[in-house]
PDB file of C-alpha atoms in Angstrom:
ATOM      1  CA  MET A   1       0.260  -0.267   0.151  1.00  0.00           C
ATOM      2  CA  ARG A   2       1.214   3.167  -0.964  1.00  0.00           C
ATOM      3  CA  ILE A   3       0.807   6.135   1.167  1.00  0.00           C
ATOM      4  CA  PRO A   4       0.637   9.779  -0.978  1.00  0.00           C
ATOM      5  CA  PHE A   5       3.260  12.081  -0.224  1.00  0.00           C
ATOM      6  CA  ARG A   6       0.781  14.578   1.822  1.00  0.00           C
ATOM      7  CA  ALA A   7      -0.780  11.874   3.973  1.00  0.00           C
ATOM      8  CA  ALA A   8       3.013  10.327   4.758  1.00  0.00           C
ATOM      9  CA  ALA A   9       4.116  14.353   5.873  1.00  0.00           C
ATOM     10  CA  LEU A  10       0.642  14.536   7.778  1.00  0.00           C
ATOM     11  CA  GLY A  11       1.687  10.730   9.768  1.00  0.00           C
ATOM     12  CA  CYS A  12       4.899  12.342  10.912  1.00  0.00           C
ATOM     13  CA  ALA A  13       3.875  15.571  11.909  1.00  0.00           C
ATOM     14  CA  LEU A  14       0.977  13.565  13.931  1.00  0.00           C
ATOM     15  CA  ALA A  15       3.821  11.526  15.345  1.00  0.00           C
ATOM     16  CA  GLY A  16       5.733  14.456  16.107  1.00  0.00           C
ATOM     17  CA  LEU A  17       2.902  15.770  17.958  1.00  0.00           C
ATOM     18  CA  LEU A  18       1.999  12.704  19.745  1.00  0.00           C
ATOM     19  CA  LEU A  19       5.227  12.105  21.334  1.00  0.00           C
ATOM     20  CA  GLY A  20       5.189  15.776  22.749  1.00  0.00           C
ATOM     21  CA  ALA A  21       1.757  15.444  24.161  1.00  0.00           C
ATOM     22  CA  VAL A  22       2.204  12.261  26.029  1.00  0.00           C
ATOM     23  CA  GLY A  23       5.611  14.031  27.325  1.00  0.00           C
ATOM     24  CA  VAL A  24       7.992  12.069  25.726  1.00  0.00           C
ATOM     25  CA  SER A  25      11.034  14.060  26.059  1.00  0.00           C
ATOM     26  CA  SER A  26      13.541  14.931  23.278  1.00  0.00           C
ATOM     27  CA  PRO A  27      16.465  13.100  22.537  1.00  0.00           C
ATOM     28  CA  ALA A  28      18.389  16.643  22.018  1.00  0.00           C
ATOM     29  CA  SER A  29      17.222  17.712  25.471  1.00  0.00           C
ATOM     30  CA  ALA A  30      20.235  18.272  27.828  1.00  0.00           C
ATOM     31  CA  GLY A  31      20.960  15.492  30.193  1.00  0.00           C
ATOM     32  CA  SER A  32      17.789  12.986  28.898  1.00  0.00           C
ATOM     33  CA  GLN A  33      18.127   9.668  27.422  1.00  0.00           C
ATOM     34  CA  PRO A  34      16.363   9.097  24.283  1.00  0.00           C
ATOM     35  CA  PRO A  35      13.439   7.142  24.309  1.00  0.00           C
ATOM     36  CA  VAL A  36      13.194   3.045  23.877  1.00  0.00           C
ATOM     37  CA  ILE A  37      10.586   2.955  20.994  1.00  0.00           C
ATOM     38  CA  ALA A  38       9.133  -0.266  19.862  1.00  0.00           C
ATOM     39  CA  LEU A  39       7.005  -1.132  17.171  1.00  0.00           C
ATOM     40  CA  TYR A  40       3.391  -2.511  17.790  1.00  0.00           C
ATOM     41  CA  TYR A  41       1.478  -4.258  15.628  1.00  0.00           C
ATOM     42  CA  ALA A  42      -1.871  -4.177  16.478  1.00  0.00           C
ATOM     43  CA  TRP A  43      -4.699  -6.218  13.916  1.00  0.00           C
ATOM     44  CA  PHE A  44      -4.514  -9.629  15.666  1.00  0.00           C
ATOM     45  CA  ASP A  45      -7.952 -11.093  16.332  1.00  0.00           C
ATOM     46  CA  GLN A  46      -9.381 -14.188  17.588  1.00  0.00           C
ATOM     47  CA  ASN A  47      -8.912 -15.616  13.735  1.00  0.00           C
ATOM     48  CA  SER A  48      -4.888 -14.713  13.868  1.00  0.00           C
ATOM     49  CA  TRP A  49      -3.877 -17.509  16.087  1.00  0.00           C
ATOM     50  CA  ASN A  50      -3.706 -20.852  13.521  1.00  0.00           C
ATOM     51  CA  PRO A  51      -0.990 -22.896  13.882  1.00  0.00           C
ATOM     52  CA  ALA A  52      -1.191 -23.913  10.535  1.00  0.00           C
ATOM     53  CA  GLY A  53      -0.344 -19.909   9.733  1.00  0.00           C
ATOM     54  CA  LEU A  54       2.035 -18.757  12.297  1.00  0.00           C
ATOM     55  CA  SER A  55       4.908 -20.698  13.611  1.00  0.00           C
ATOM     56  CA  ASP A  56       5.359 -19.055  16.791  1.00  0.00           C
ATOM     57  CA  LEU A  57       1.716 -18.608  18.621  1.00  0.00           C
ATOM     58  CA  PRO A  58       1.490 -16.473  21.994  1.00  0.00           C
ATOM     59  CA  ALA A  59       1.114 -18.262  25.179  1.00  0.00           C
ATOM     60  CA  SER A  60      -2.264 -16.289  25.766  1.00  0.00           C
ATOM     61  CA  PRO A  61      -4.064 -15.552  22.236  1.00  0.00           C
ATOM     62  CA  TYR A  62      -5.363 -12.283  22.224  1.00  0.00           C
ATOM     63  CA  ARG A  63      -7.294  -9.724  20.650  1.00  0.00           C
ATOM     64  CA  SER A  64      -5.859  -5.708  19.655  1.00  0.00           C
ATOM     65  CA  ALA A  65      -8.869  -4.504  20.188  1.00  0.00           C
ATOM     66  CA  ASP A  66      -9.679  -5.383  23.560  1.00  0.00           C
ATOM     67  CA  ARG A  67      -8.938  -2.564  26.345  1.00  0.00           C
ATOM     68  CA  SER A  68      -7.615  -4.958  28.424  1.00  0.00           C
ATOM     69  CA  THR A  69      -4.997  -6.510  26.075  1.00  0.00           C
ATOM     70  CA  VAL A  70      -3.332  -2.801  25.443  1.00  0.00           C
ATOM     71  CA  GLU A  71      -3.323  -2.353  28.841  1.00  0.00           C
ATOM     72  CA  ARG A  72      -1.481  -5.431  29.435  1.00  0.00           C
ATOM     73  CA  HIS A  73       0.984  -4.980  26.612  1.00  0.00           C
ATOM     74  CA  VAL A  74       1.804  -1.363  28.085  1.00  0.00           C
ATOM     75  CA  GLY A  75       2.442  -2.735  31.491  1.00  0.00           C
ATOM     76  CA  GLN A  76       4.605  -5.602  30.135  1.00  0.00           C
ATOM     77  CA  ALA A  77       6.803  -2.563  27.985  1.00  0.00           C
ATOM     78  CA  LYS A  78       7.238  -0.305  30.593  1.00  0.00           C
ATOM     79  CA  SER A  79       8.238  -3.342  32.795  1.00  0.00           C
ATOM     80  CA  ALA A  80      10.582  -3.843  30.226  1.00  0.00           C
ATOM     81  CA  GLY A  81      11.892  -0.333  29.936  1.00  0.00           C
ATOM     82  CA  ILE A  82       9.902   0.276  26.791  1.00  0.00           C
ATOM     83  CA  ASP A  83       8.832   3.896  27.025  1.00  0.00           C
ATOM     84  CA  VAL A  84       6.962   4.059  23.568  1.00  0.00           C
ATOM     85  CA  PHE A  85       4.685   1.910  21.338  1.00  0.00           C
ATOM     86  CA  ALA A  86       4.909   3.347  17.523  1.00  0.00           C
ATOM     87  CA  LEU A  87       1.396   1.505  16.381  1.00  0.00           C
ATOM     88  CA  ASN A  88       1.316   0.299  12.716  1.00  0.00           C
ATOM     89  CA  TRP A  89      -1.372   2.452  11.789  1.00  0.00           C
ATOM     90  CA  TRP A  90      -3.389   1.585   8.433  1.00  0.00           C
ATOM     91  CA  GLY A  91      -5.069   4.739   8.286  1.00  0.00           C
ATOM     92  CA  PRO A  92      -8.835   5.555   8.878  1.00  0.00           C
ATOM     93  CA  GLY A  93     -11.664   2.838   8.496  1.00  0.00           C
ATOM     94  CA  ASN A  94      -8.819   0.310   9.212  1.00  0.00           C
ATOM     95  CA  PRO A  95      -9.369  -1.456  12.740  1.00  0.00           C
ATOM     96  CA  THR A  96      -5.799  -0.363  13.468  1.00  0.00           C
ATOM     97  CA  ASP A  97      -7.229   3.261  13.654  1.00  0.00           C
ATOM     98  CA  ASP A  98      -9.689   2.423  16.599  1.00  0.00           C
ATOM     99  CA  ASN A  99      -6.964   0.256  18.095  1.00  0.00           C
ATOM    100  CA  LEU A 100      -4.724   3.449  18.039  1.00  0.00           C
ATOM    101  CA  LYS A 101      -7.333   5.629  19.889  1.00  0.00           C
ATOM    102  CA  THR A 102      -7.561   2.840  22.565  1.00  0.00           C
ATOM    103  CA  LEU A 103      -3.472   2.920  22.650  1.00  0.00           C
ATOM    104  CA  LEU A 104      -3.461   6.587  23.087  1.00  0.00           C
ATOM    105  CA  ASP A 105      -6.420   6.450  25.890  1.00  0.00           C
ATOM    106  CA  VAL A 106      -4.305   3.852  27.752  1.00  0.00           C
ATOM    107  CA  ALA A 107      -0.734   5.647  27.275  1.00  0.00           C
ATOM    108  CA  GLY A 108      -1.887   8.773  28.241  1.00  0.00           C
ATOM    109  CA  GLY A 109      -3.136   7.666  31.438  1.00  0.00           C
ATOM    110  CA  SER A 110      -0.111   5.910  32.372  1.00  0.00           C
ATOM    111  CA  GLY A 111       2.802   8.109  31.698  1.00  0.00           C
ATOM    112  CA  PHE A 112       3.701   5.695  28.635  1.00  0.00           C
ATOM    113  CA  GLY A 113       3.888   7.301  24.856  1.00  0.00           C
ATOM    114  CA  ALA A 114       2.063   6.479  21.876  1.00  0.00           C
ATOM    115  CA  THR A 115       3.102   7.359  18.146  1.00  0.00           C
ATOM    116  CA  ILE A 116       2.346   5.832  14.587  1.00  0.00           C
ATOM    117  CA  ASP A 117       4.465   3.725  12.067  1.00  0.00           C
ATOM    118  CA  PHE A 118       3.734   4.080   8.476  1.00  0.00           C
ATOM    119  CA  ASP A 119       4.374   1.385   6.368  1.00  0.00           C
TER     120      ASP A 119
END
């Protein structure tokens, strides 16, 4: 899927705003460490966990759209030293759009950062 330049530029601007909005410090800040950012893929559902299609299944199958899943993932990430999730976002109308909204809500309430990743 190709994203037009305007959409990509808007996404980069949005990513910067989101990082600033959740209080992630800039790597250029004096005396601060750069944030640890992990890619976050939020498109899994009950049909994703098929042993015929995946060689490595999670211990507990989950749905990316479940708020409790996002809360658990954020907690696990924070305990592992991760500061920010960059959610692989496919745009408006895609399930990843609603999952981004959930992540932003969870992250904002927990001191965790969230931004988007365009493919």
